[in-house]
Amino acid sequence: MTARCRACSGAVLHTVLDLGTVPAADDFPPAGLPVTPAETTHPLRMVRCPHCELAQLAEDDTVAAEPRGVEPRALRDQAADAIARVDAAGLLRGHTVIEFGSPHGGSWLPVLAERGCTEADAARADLVVDCFGIMHEPDQRAAFAARAAATAPDGLLLLQFHSLAAIVAQRQWNALRHGHFAYYSLHALSLALTAAGMGVTAAWEFDLYGGTVLVAARRSPTEPDRAVREILARERELVTPESLHRLQRFVDDHVRALRNWLIDAAAAGQRVYAYGAASRAVALLSLAGAHQGLVAGVADAAPAKRGRRMPGTDIPIISPQDLIAAAPDRVLLTLPDLLDEVSTELPELDGRWFVDDPCGPRRGSK
């Protein structure tokens, strides 16, 4: 358990979301291994520091497993879009780059190489990139300091993060997971960067994951652009202690809605499968009491996950081809961002997609 704030070492932390004990988010046991009560004994709780306002993981008694996922097309497309926007703003200067990667995979280096950037062979670079990587660092103060230290004096630091404002506005309580140690508002991120000797100068918003923000930061102080000011103003309305506490109520509503949907489908004789053995689906399926009688299988594009099962359940992970062969009546898509991609790649399942939603699964449409 963290006794102090991961960013500012503040001694007072307030709990805003407590999921009790759930399975580890990235530990997918072999399908033949029986489910044990010990699988669901890992505390999962979000706390917030009133001083620097960072929302963060309170404790993590899990051991990070080797990443097994496959980078989705939506993430690759968004990376190209992000770099194009930074370039259009005239900020993509210099020729060397250092990337702080995410354990989930995905890299901006191939796209940057097309624009003439090469990986730095020194401790500093003209451009430092972190796309969803920094949230995986238990020591947030040290993580921001490391990225600042890697940025050349006149260089640019690009940080992309899943917006806490989006998490609150879209009731994404299941964004909370083991291994994700921080959940950023732009305000909290700006304070952490300031403590590391850098300042935010520009920002861009994307629809990925329901709302992500890319910021550009420099050492020399400059006036933040209009987008930064607008995001901060919106956050003042959306991210409050009261709104964060409402996430707790959304947990019960979401779990109940999914459970009822699954039970109704089973009662109607409909066979339900899911697509996306994602970390955010782990706590949801476990808390909903899902089992193979309600969800016959979860398909995933990652070969390394097949032959395994969803943590805390007996639901096997299968291939997309096996999903097609099963001819399900309904397919629950656990990651809404994948709808366009899976609809295109799996046309045989047209009309059967249902997107997971906090108010209950809704029929998917591109």
mmCIF file of C-alpha atoms in Angstrom:
data_model
loop_
_atom_site.group_PDB
_atom_site.id
_atom_site.type_symbol
_atom_site.label_atom_id
_atom_site.label_comp_id
_atom_site.label_asym_id
_atom_site.label_seq_id
_atom_site.Cartn_x
_atom_site.Cartn_y
_atom_site.Cartn_z
ATOM 1 C CA MET A 1 0.000 0.000 0.000
ATOM 2 C CA THR A 2 1.203 3.489 -0.759
ATOM 3 C CA ALA A 3 1.267 5.543 2.447
ATOM 4 C CA ARG A 4 2.153 8.762 0.601
ATOM 5 C CA CYS A 5 1.270 10.361 -2.699
ATOM 6 C CA ARG A 6 3.209 8.844 -5.583
ATOM 7 C CA ALA A 7 3.857 12.301 -7.070
ATOM 8 C CA CYS A 8 4.279 14.829 -4.249
ATOM 9 C CA SER A 9 4.733 12.563 -1.181
ATOM 10 C CA GLY A 10 1.692 14.101 0.475
ATOM 11 C CA ALA A 11 0.663 12.164 3.588
ATOM 12 C CA VAL A 12 -3.111 12.573 3.167
ATOM 13 C CA LEU A 13 -4.868 10.409 0.573
ATOM 14 C CA HIS A 14 -8.631 10.085 0.160
ATOM 15 C CA THR A 15 -10.270 6.926 -1.208
ATOM 16 C CA VAL A 16 -12.542 7.713 -4.147
ATOM 17 C CA LEU A 17 -13.173 4.248 -5.633
ATOM 18 C CA ASP A 18 -12.900 0.851 -3.956
ATOM 19 C CA LEU A 19 -13.555 -2.353 -5.920
ATOM 20 C CA GLY A 20 -12.758 -4.578 -2.979
ATOM 21 C CA THR A 21 -10.790 -7.661 -4.040
ATOM 22 C CA VAL A 22 -10.699 -8.800 -7.680
ATOM 23 C CA PRO A 23 -8.468 -10.915 -9.958
ATOM 24 C CA ALA A 24 -5.101 -9.584 -11.122
ATOM 25 C CA ALA A 25 -5.661 -7.641 -14.318
ATOM 26 C CA ASP A 26 -2.987 -9.253 -16.480
ATOM 27 C CA ASP A 27 -2.713 -12.793 -15.098
ATOM 28 C CA PHE A 28 -4.553 -15.113 -17.505
ATOM 29 C CA PRO A 29 -4.331 -18.687 -16.143
ATOM 30 C CA PRO A 30 -4.256 -21.738 -18.439
ATOM 31 C CA ALA A 31 -7.799 -22.765 -19.389
ATOM 32 C CA GLY A 32 -7.343 -26.206 -17.817
ATOM 33 C CA LEU A 33 -6.345 -24.785 -14.435
ATOM 34 C CA PRO A 34 -9.328 -24.789 -12.025
ATOM 35 C CA VAL A 35 -10.522 -21.454 -10.672
ATOM 36 C CA THR A 36 -9.473 -20.915 -7.061
ATOM 37 C CA PRO A 37 -10.749 -18.405 -4.483
ATOM 38 C CA ALA A 38 -7.194 -17.034 -4.250
ATOM 39 C CA GLU A 39 -7.517 -15.576 -7.758
ATOM 40 C CA THR A 40 -9.899 -12.885 -6.559
ATOM 41 C CA THR A 41 -8.064 -11.697 -3.446
ATOM 42 C CA HIS A 42 -6.226 -8.674 -4.852
ATOM 43 C CA PRO A 43 -7.299 -5.253 -3.475
ATOM 44 C CA LEU A 44 -8.111 -2.607 -6.090
ATOM 45 C CA ARG A 45 -8.628 0.939 -4.872
ATOM 46 C CA MET A 46 -8.181 4.467 -6.231
ATOM 47 C CA VAL A 47 -7.113 7.289 -3.925
ATOM 48 C CA ARG A 48 -6.618 10.994 -4.577
ATOM 49 C CA CYS A 49 -4.102 13.437 -3.144
ATOM 50 C CA PRO A 50 -5.779 16.720 -2.141
ATOM 51 C CA HIS A 51 -2.474 18.574 -2.513
ATOM 52 C CA CYS A 52 -1.398 17.756 -6.084
ATOM 53 C CA GLU A 53 -4.785 16.253 -7.062
ATOM 54 C CA LEU A 54 -3.286 13.090 -8.564
ATOM 55 C CA ALA A 55 -5.681 10.127 -8.626
ATOM 56 C CA GLN A 56 -3.663 6.962 -8.117
ATOM 57 C CA LEU A 57 -3.647 3.275 -7.327
ATOM 58 C CA ALA A 58 -3.571 2.793 -3.570
ATOM 59 C CA GLU A 59 -1.871 -0.589 -3.504
ATOM 60 C CA ASP A 60 -0.868 -3.381 -5.850
ATOM 61 C CA ASP A 61 0.022 -6.825 -4.531
ATOM 62 C CA THR A 62 0.079 -8.383 -8.017
ATOM 63 C CA VAL A 63 3.146 -9.315 -10.037
ATOM 64 C CA ALA A 64 3.123 -7.889 -13.557
ATOM 65 C CA ALA A 65 2.899 -10.628 -16.167
ATOM 66 C CA GLU A 66 4.579 -10.547 -19.543
ATOM 67 C CA PRO A 67 2.383 -8.551 -21.961
ATOM 68 C CA ARG A 68 0.262 -10.830 -24.138
ATOM 69 C CA GLY A 69 -1.793 -8.301 -26.098
ATOM 70 C CA VAL A 70 -1.690 -7.228 -29.731
ATOM 71 C CA GLU A 71 -1.569 -3.548 -30.671
ATOM 72 C CA PRO A 72 -4.975 -2.676 -32.177
ATOM 73 C CA ARG A 73 -5.294 -0.738 -35.406
ATOM 74 C CA ALA A 74 -7.069 2.090 -33.556
ATOM 75 C CA LEU A 75 -3.916 2.721 -31.510
ATOM 76 C CA ARG A 76 -1.656 2.685 -34.586
ATOM 77 C CA ASP A 77 -3.939 5.077 -36.455
ATOM 78 C CA GLN A 78 -4.100 7.423 -33.496
ATOM 79 C CA ALA A 79 -0.299 7.527 -33.199
ATOM 80 C CA ALA A 80 0.015 8.654 -36.826
ATOM 81 C CA ASP A 81 -2.710 11.250 -36.276
ATOM 82 C CA ALA A 82 -1.017 12.559 -33.132
ATOM 83 C CA ILE A 83 2.369 12.981 -34.793
ATOM 84 C CA ALA A 84 0.757 14.716 -37.766
ATOM 85 C CA ARG A 85 -0.942 17.209 -35.437
ATOM 86 C CA VAL A 86 2.277 17.973 -33.574
ATOM 87 C CA ASP A 87 4.057 18.459 -36.900
ATOM 88 C CA ALA A 88 1.282 20.739 -38.196
ATOM 89 C CA ALA A 89 1.749 22.905 -35.090
ATOM 90 C CA GLY A 90 5.423 23.352 -36.016
ATOM 91 C CA LEU A 91 6.653 21.563 -32.890
ATOM 92 C CA LEU A 92 8.198 18.462 -34.439
ATOM 93 C CA ARG A 93 11.795 19.678 -34.651
ATOM 94 C CA GLY A 94 15.150 17.986 -34.235
ATOM 95 C CA HIS A 95 16.260 14.557 -35.351
ATOM 96 C CA THR A 96 16.766 12.375 -32.288
ATOM 97 C CA VAL A 97 14.088 10.629 -30.241
ATOM 98 C CA ILE A 98 13.817 8.635 -27.017
ATOM 99 C CA GLU A 99 10.640 6.646 -26.392
ATOM 100 C CA PHE A 100 9.425 5.545 -22.964
ATOM 101 C CA GLY A 101 7.290 2.599 -23.995
ATOM 102 C CA SER A 102 4.139 1.108 -22.540
ATOM 103 C CA PRO A 103 4.086 -2.481 -21.242
ATOM 104 C CA HIS A 104 1.046 -2.981 -23.468
ATOM 105 C CA GLY A 105 3.160 -2.463 -26.581
ATOM 106 C CA GLY A 106 2.762 -0.015 -29.403
ATOM 107 C CA SER A 107 5.444 2.390 -30.572
ATOM 108 C CA TRP A 108 5.626 5.759 -32.299
ATOM 109 C CA LEU A 109 9.162 5.109 -33.525
ATOM 110 C CA PRO A 110 8.228 3.693 -36.959
ATOM 111 C CA VAL A 111 6.079 6.731 -37.781
ATOM 112 C CA LEU A 112 8.731 9.118 -36.469
ATOM 113 C CA ALA A 113 11.399 7.325 -38.525
ATOM 114 C CA GLU A 114 9.387 8.116 -41.637
ATOM 115 C CA ARG A 115 9.751 11.775 -40.677
ATOM 116 C CA GLY A 116 13.516 11.574 -40.317
ATOM 117 C CA CYS A 117 13.861 10.892 -36.593
ATOM 118 C CA THR A 118 16.389 8.369 -35.306
ATOM 119 C CA GLU A 119 16.711 6.845 -31.863
ATOM 120 C CA ALA A 120 19.173 8.787 -29.731
ATOM 121 C CA ASP A 121 22.411 7.071 -28.756
ATOM 122 C CA ALA A 122 22.852 9.495 -25.867
ATOM 123 C CA ALA A 123 21.013 10.161 -22.610
ATOM 124 C CA ARG A 124 19.081 13.090 -24.115
ATOM 125 C CA ALA A 125 17.093 13.621 -27.278
ATOM 126 C CA ASP A 126 15.382 16.423 -29.199
ATOM 127 C CA LEU A 127 12.097 14.587 -28.829
ATOM 128 C CA VAL A 128 10.952 12.388 -25.932
ATOM 129 C CA VAL A 129 7.754 10.373 -26.361
ATOM 130 C CA ASP A 130 5.597 8.565 -23.836
ATOM 131 C CA CYS A 131 2.257 7.120 -24.975
ATOM 132 C CA PHE A 132 0.437 5.532 -22.008
ATOM 133 C CA GLY A 133 3.736 4.485 -20.447
ATOM 134 C CA ILE A 134 4.152 6.757 -17.448
ATOM 135 C CA MET A 135 0.989 5.575 -15.699
ATOM 136 C CA HIS A 136 2.701 2.201 -15.182
ATOM 137 C CA GLU A 137 5.390 3.728 -12.937
ATOM 138 C CA PRO A 138 4.834 3.236 -9.171
ATOM 139 C CA ASP A 139 7.098 6.207 -8.347
ATOM 140 C CA GLN A 140 5.466 9.023 -10.273
ATOM 141 C CA ARG A 141 7.877 11.727 -9.107
ATOM 142 C CA ALA A 142 10.870 9.722 -10.350
ATOM 143 C CA ALA A 143 9.085 8.886 -13.619
ATOM 144 C CA PHE A 144 8.444 12.532 -14.496
ATOM 145 C CA ALA A 145 11.997 13.439 -13.504
ATOM 146 C CA ALA A 146 13.394 10.711 -15.789
ATOM 147 C CA ARG A 147 11.437 11.947 -18.790
ATOM 148 C CA ALA A 148 12.438 15.531 -18.132
ATOM 149 C CA ALA A 149 16.098 14.507 -17.809
ATOM 150 C CA ALA A 150 15.911 12.725 -21.171
ATOM 151 C CA THR A 151 14.651 15.863 -22.927
ATOM 152 C CA ALA A 152 17.335 18.110 -24.435
ATOM 153 C CA PRO A 153 17.412 21.732 -23.164
ATOM 154 C CA ASP A 154 15.546 22.946 -26.260
ATOM 155 C CA GLY A 155 13.721 19.653 -26.785
ATOM 156 C CA LEU A 156 10.102 18.605 -26.647
ATOM 157 C CA LEU A 157 8.419 16.066 -24.383
ATOM 158 C CA LEU A 158 5.202 14.446 -25.658
ATOM 159 C CA LEU A 159 3.023 12.658 -23.097
ATOM 160 C CA GLN A 160 -0.280 10.977 -23.913
ATOM 161 C CA PHE A 161 -2.679 9.834 -21.201
ATOM 162 C CA HIS A 162 -6.202 8.544 -20.679
ATOM 163 C CA SER A 163 -8.081 11.558 -19.378
ATOM 164 C CA LEU A 164 -9.496 11.383 -15.859
ATOM 165 C CA ALA A 165 -12.207 13.769 -17.043
ATOM 166 C CA ALA A 166 -13.262 11.197 -19.653
ATOM 167 C CA ILE A 167 -13.175 8.415 -17.060
ATOM 168 C CA VAL A 168 -15.540 10.412 -14.846
ATOM 169 C CA ALA A 169 -17.831 11.705 -17.610
ATOM 170 C CA GLN A 170 -18.222 8.270 -19.224
ATOM 171 C CA ARG A 171 -18.394 6.296 -15.986
ATOM 172 C CA GLN A 172 -15.288 4.283 -16.885
ATOM 173 C CA TRP A 173 -14.692 2.927 -13.412
ATOM 174 C CA ASN A 174 -13.133 -0.214 -14.910
ATOM 175 C CA ALA A 175 -10.225 1.867 -16.196
ATOM 176 C CA LEU A 176 -8.940 1.261 -12.656
ATOM 177 C CA ARG A 177 -6.672 -1.771 -12.782
ATOM 178 C CA HIS A 178 -3.564 -3.267 -11.242
ATOM 179 C CA GLY A 179 -0.352 -1.931 -12.757
ATOM 180 C CA HIS A 180 -1.895 1.441 -13.646
ATOM 181 C CA PHE A 181 -0.552 3.609 -10.859
ATOM 182 C CA ALA A 182 -1.827 7.045 -11.917
ATOM 183 C CA TYR A 183 -4.946 8.578 -13.505
ATOM 184 C CA TYR A 184 -4.309 12.082 -14.755
ATOM 185 C CA SER A 185 -6.225 15.253 -15.102
ATOM 186 C CA LEU A 186 -4.311 17.806 -17.165
ATOM 187 C CA HIS A 187 -4.056 19.913 -14.014
ATOM 188 C CA ALA A 188 -2.400 17.141 -11.984
ATOM 189 C CA LEU A 189 -0.113 16.238 -14.889
ATOM 190 C CA SER A 190 0.921 19.890 -15.262
ATOM 191 C CA LEU A 191 1.848 20.095 -11.582
ATOM 192 C CA ALA A 192 3.963 16.940 -11.862
ATOM 193 C CA LEU A 193 5.743 18.350 -14.916
ATOM 194 C CA THR A 194 6.342 21.666 -13.164
ATOM 195 C CA ALA A 195 7.961 19.818 -10.259
ATOM 196 C CA ALA A 196 10.247 18.165 -12.853
ATOM 197 C CA GLY A 197 11.224 21.534 -14.330
ATOM 198 C CA MET A 198 8.950 21.509 -17.376
ATOM 199 C CA GLY A 199 5.755 23.242 -18.450
ATOM 200 C CA VAL A 200 2.861 22.281 -20.710
ATOM 201 C CA THR A 201 2.655 24.448 -23.833
ATOM 202 C CA ALA A 202 0.169 22.642 -26.099
ATOM 203 C CA ALA A 203 -2.454 19.918 -25.977
ATOM 204 C CA TRP A 204 -4.538 17.825 -28.357
ATOM 205 C CA GLU A 205 -7.585 15.672 -27.623
ATOM 206 C CA PHE A 206 -8.481 12.300 -29.177
ATOM 207 C CA ASP A 207 -11.491 9.983 -28.982
ATOM 208 C CA LEU A 208 -9.364 6.913 -28.235
ATOM 209 C CA TYR A 209 -10.516 5.080 -25.078
ATOM 210 C CA GLY A 210 -13.347 7.569 -24.757
ATOM 211 C CA GLY A 211 -10.996 10.509 -24.325
ATOM 212 C CA THR A 212 -7.226 10.858 -24.303
ATOM 213 C CA VAL A 213 -5.002 13.925 -24.191
ATOM 214 C CA LEU A 214 -1.575 14.468 -25.725
ATOM 215 C CA VAL A 215 0.503 17.260 -24.203
ATOM 216 C CA ALA A 216 3.675 18.942 -25.363
ATOM 217 C CA ALA A 217 6.008 20.196 -22.640
ATOM 218 C CA ARG A 218 9.226 22.220 -22.664
ATOM 219 C CA ARG A 219 11.796 23.442 -20.182
ATOM 220 C CA SER A 220 11.521 27.099 -21.079
ATOM 221 C CA PRO A 221 8.238 28.584 -19.817
ATOM 222 C CA THR A 222 5.779 29.578 -22.537
ATOM 223 C CA GLU A 223 2.139 30.582 -22.549
ATOM 224 C CA PRO A 224 -0.124 27.490 -22.817
ATOM 225 C CA ASP A 225 -2.184 27.367 -25.999
ATOM 226 C CA ARG A 226 -5.945 27.684 -26.216
ATOM 227 C CA ALA A 227 -6.562 23.938 -26.088
ATOM 228 C CA VAL A 228 -4.714 23.683 -22.761
ATOM 229 C CA ARG A 229 -6.820 26.477 -21.285
ATOM 230 C CA GLU A 230 -10.053 24.922 -22.543
ATOM 231 C CA ILE A 231 -9.239 21.466 -21.173
ATOM 232 C CA LEU A 232 -8.330 22.902 -17.779
ATOM 233 C CA ALA A 233 -11.559 24.894 -17.673
ATOM 234 C CA ARG A 234 -13.601 21.787 -18.520
ATOM 235 C CA GLU A 235 -11.783 19.767 -15.879
ATOM 236 C CA ARG A 236 -12.752 22.250 -13.197
ATOM 237 C CA GLU A 237 -16.371 21.302 -13.897
ATOM 238 C CA LEU A 238 -15.895 17.570 -14.473
ATOM 239 C CA VAL A 239 -13.160 16.452 -12.076
ATOM 240 C CA THR A 240 -14.220 17.222 -8.525
ATOM 241 C CA PRO A 241 -14.094 15.171 -5.317
ATOM 242 C CA GLU A 242 -17.862 14.696 -5.663
ATOM 243 C CA SER A 243 -17.711 13.471 -9.278
ATOM 244 C CA LEU A 244 -14.905 11.057 -8.450
ATOM 245 C CA HIS A 245 -16.908 9.589 -5.594
ATOM 246 C CA ARG A 246 -19.822 8.998 -7.981
ATOM 247 C CA LEU A 247 -17.664 6.413 -9.760
ATOM 248 C CA GLN A 248 -18.376 4.090 -6.841
ATOM 249 C CA ARG A 249 -22.111 4.145 -7.546
ATOM 250 C CA PHE A 250 -21.510 3.491 -11.237
ATOM 251 C CA VAL A 251 -19.770 0.207 -10.381
ATOM 252 C CA ASP A 252 -22.947 -1.358 -8.984
ATOM 253 C CA ASP A 253 -25.098 0.022 -11.826
ATOM 254 C CA HIS A 254 -22.740 -1.297 -14.540
ATOM 255 C CA VAL A 255 -22.270 -4.716 -12.963
ATOM 256 C CA ARG A 256 -26.014 -5.133 -12.394
ATOM 257 C CA ALA A 257 -26.877 -4.076 -15.967
ATOM 258 C CA LEU A 258 -24.399 -6.528 -17.488
ATOM 259 C CA ARG A 259 -25.470 -9.370 -15.202
ATOM 260 C CA ASN A 260 -29.146 -8.858 -16.084
ATOM 261 C CA TRP A 261 -28.351 -8.670 -19.809
ATOM 262 C CA LEU A 262 -26.438 -11.956 -19.658
ATOM 263 C CA ILE A 263 -29.158 -13.680 -17.635
ATOM 264 C CA ASP A 264 -31.881 -12.452 -20.001
ATOM 265 C CA ALA A 265 -29.936 -13.729 -23.027
ATOM 266 C CA ALA A 266 -29.463 -17.136 -21.398
ATOM 267 C CA ALA A 267 -33.159 -17.309 -20.505
ATOM 268 C CA ALA A 268 -34.006 -16.572 -24.138
ATOM 269 C CA GLY A 269 -31.759 -19.406 -25.277
ATOM 270 C CA GLN A 270 -29.228 -17.064 -26.870
ATOM 271 C CA ARG A 271 -25.536 -17.929 -26.845
ATOM 272 C CA VAL A 272 -23.317 -15.028 -25.778
ATOM 273 C CA TYR A 273 -19.614 -14.700 -26.477
ATOM 274 C CA ALA A 274 -17.353 -11.706 -25.909
ATOM 275 C CA TYR A 275 -14.523 -10.142 -27.844
ATOM 276 C CA GLY A 276 -11.515 -8.567 -26.147
ATOM 277 C CA ALA A 277 -9.712 -10.289 -23.263
ATOM 278 C CA ALA A 278 -8.725 -6.837 -22.056
ATOM 279 C CA SER A 279 -7.587 -5.831 -18.594
ATOM 280 C CA ARG A 280 -10.636 -3.604 -18.123
ATOM 281 C CA ALA A 281 -12.892 -6.638 -18.671
ATOM 282 C CA VAL A 282 -11.292 -8.621 -15.848
ATOM 283 C CA ALA A 283 -12.862 -6.848 -12.864
ATOM 284 C CA LEU A 284 -16.155 -6.338 -14.716
ATOM 285 C CA LEU A 285 -16.695 -10.016 -15.564
ATOM 286 C CA SER A 286 -15.552 -11.118 -12.125
ATOM 287 C CA LEU A 287 -17.812 -8.695 -10.244
ATOM 288 C CA ALA A 288 -20.741 -9.601 -12.522
ATOM 289 C CA GLY A 289 -20.299 -13.258 -11.585
ATOM 290 C CA ALA A 290 -19.835 -14.238 -15.225
ATOM 291 C CA HIS A 291 -19.136 -17.870 -16.030
ATOM 292 C CA GLN A 292 -19.107 -20.126 -19.059
ATOM 293 C CA GLY A 293 -22.852 -20.656 -18.772
ATOM 294 C CA LEU A 294 -23.395 -16.939 -19.402
ATOM 295 C CA VAL A 295 -20.386 -16.117 -21.600
ATOM 296 C CA ALA A 296 -19.279 -19.154 -23.580
ATOM 297 C CA GLY A 297 -15.890 -17.690 -24.529
ATOM 298 C CA VAL A 298 -13.915 -14.493 -25.053
ATOM 299 C CA ALA A 299 -12.207 -14.082 -28.420
ATOM 300 C CA ASP A 300 -8.963 -12.136 -28.704
ATOM 301 C CA ALA A 301 -6.521 -11.353 -31.496
ATOM 302 C CA ALA A 302 -3.500 -12.099 -29.292
ATOM 303 C CA PRO A 303 -2.248 -15.656 -29.928
ATOM 304 C CA ALA A 304 -0.519 -15.710 -26.523
ATOM 305 C CA LYS A 305 -3.864 -15.426 -24.699
ATOM 306 C CA ARG A 306 -5.485 -18.389 -26.407
ATOM 307 C CA GLY A 307 -5.678 -21.582 -24.414
ATOM 308 C CA ARG A 308 -6.045 -19.455 -21.306
ATOM 309 C CA ARG A 309 -9.093 -18.141 -19.462
ATOM 310 C CA MET A 310 -10.385 -14.911 -18.027
ATOM 311 C CA PRO A 311 -9.016 -14.447 -14.487
ATOM 312 C CA GLY A 312 -11.410 -15.448 -11.740
ATOM 313 C CA THR A 313 -13.756 -17.219 -14.184
ATOM 314 C CA ASP A 314 -13.933 -20.437 -16.192
ATOM 315 C CA ILE A 315 -14.490 -18.512 -19.449
ATOM 316 C CA PRO A 316 -11.945 -19.651 -22.071
ATOM 317 C CA ILE A 317 -10.106 -17.281 -24.408
ATOM 318 C CA ILE A 318 -10.464 -18.324 -28.040
ATOM 319 C CA SER A 319 -9.389 -17.114 -31.469
ATOM 320 C CA PRO A 320 -11.530 -14.858 -33.693
ATOM 321 C CA GLN A 321 -11.856 -17.800 -36.106
ATOM 322 C CA ASP A 322 -13.258 -19.973 -33.313
ATOM 323 C CA LEU A 323 -15.702 -17.181 -32.491
ATOM 324 C CA ILE A 324 -17.003 -17.178 -36.070
ATOM 325 C CA ALA A 325 -17.293 -20.969 -36.051
ATOM 326 C CA ALA A 326 -19.324 -20.843 -32.825
ATOM 327 C CA ALA A 327 -22.009 -18.755 -34.587
ATOM 328 C CA PRO A 328 -22.980 -16.815 -31.454
ATOM 329 C CA ASP A 329 -26.280 -14.962 -31.127
ATOM 330 C CA ARG A 330 -24.612 -12.002 -29.384
ATOM 331 C CA VAL A 331 -21.029 -10.812 -29.091
ATOM 332 C CA LEU A 332 -20.165 -8.436 -26.246
ATOM 333 C CA LEU A 333 -17.359 -6.103 -27.296
ATOM 334 C CA THR A 334 -15.410 -5.181 -24.165
ATOM 335 C CA LEU A 335 -13.405 -2.423 -25.925
ATOM 336 C CA PRO A 336 -15.705 -0.036 -27.842
ATOM 337 C CA ASP A 337 -12.726 1.448 -29.746
ATOM 338 C CA LEU A 338 -12.374 -1.838 -31.619
ATOM 339 C CA LEU A 339 -15.862 -1.787 -33.181
ATOM 340 C CA ASP A 340 -14.798 -0.490 -36.599
ATOM 341 C CA GLU A 341 -11.824 -2.842 -36.703
ATOM 342 C CA VAL A 342 -13.655 -6.037 -35.724
ATOM 343 C CA SER A 343 -16.690 -5.204 -37.852
ATOM 344 C CA THR A 344 -14.419 -4.939 -40.880
ATOM 345 C CA GLU A 345 -12.324 -8.004 -40.093
ATOM 346 C CA LEU A 346 -15.211 -10.242 -38.979
ATOM 347 C CA PRO A 347 -18.124 -9.492 -41.335
ATOM 348 C CA GLU A 348 -19.625 -12.891 -40.519
ATOM 349 C CA LEU A 349 -20.705 -11.433 -37.163
ATOM 350 C CA ASP A 350 -22.528 -8.460 -38.618
ATOM 351 C CA GLY A 351 -25.567 -7.487 -36.569
ATOM 352 C CA ARG A 352 -24.476 -9.475 -33.512
ATOM 353 C CA TRP A 353 -22.173 -6.923 -31.872
ATOM 354 C CA PHE A 354 -23.109 -5.366 -28.549
ATOM 355 C CA VAL A 355 -20.782 -2.748 -27.068
ATOM 356 C CA ASP A 356 -20.160 -2.818 -23.327
ATOM 357 C CA ASP A 357 -21.625 0.287 -21.704
ATOM 358 C CA PRO A 358 -22.039 1.375 -18.061
ATOM 359 C CA CYS A 359 -25.814 1.558 -18.633
ATOM 360 C CA GLY A 360 -25.906 -1.940 -20.138
ATOM 361 C CA PRO A 361 -24.686 -3.447 -23.405
ATOM 362 C CA ARG A 362 -25.921 -1.526 -26.458
ATOM 363 C CA ARG A 363 -26.145 -2.716 -30.005
ATOM 364 C CA GLY A 364 -22.976 -1.845 -31.909
ATOM 365 C CA SER A 365 -23.065 0.304 -35.016
ATOM 366 C CA LYS A 366 -20.137 1.768 -36.939
#
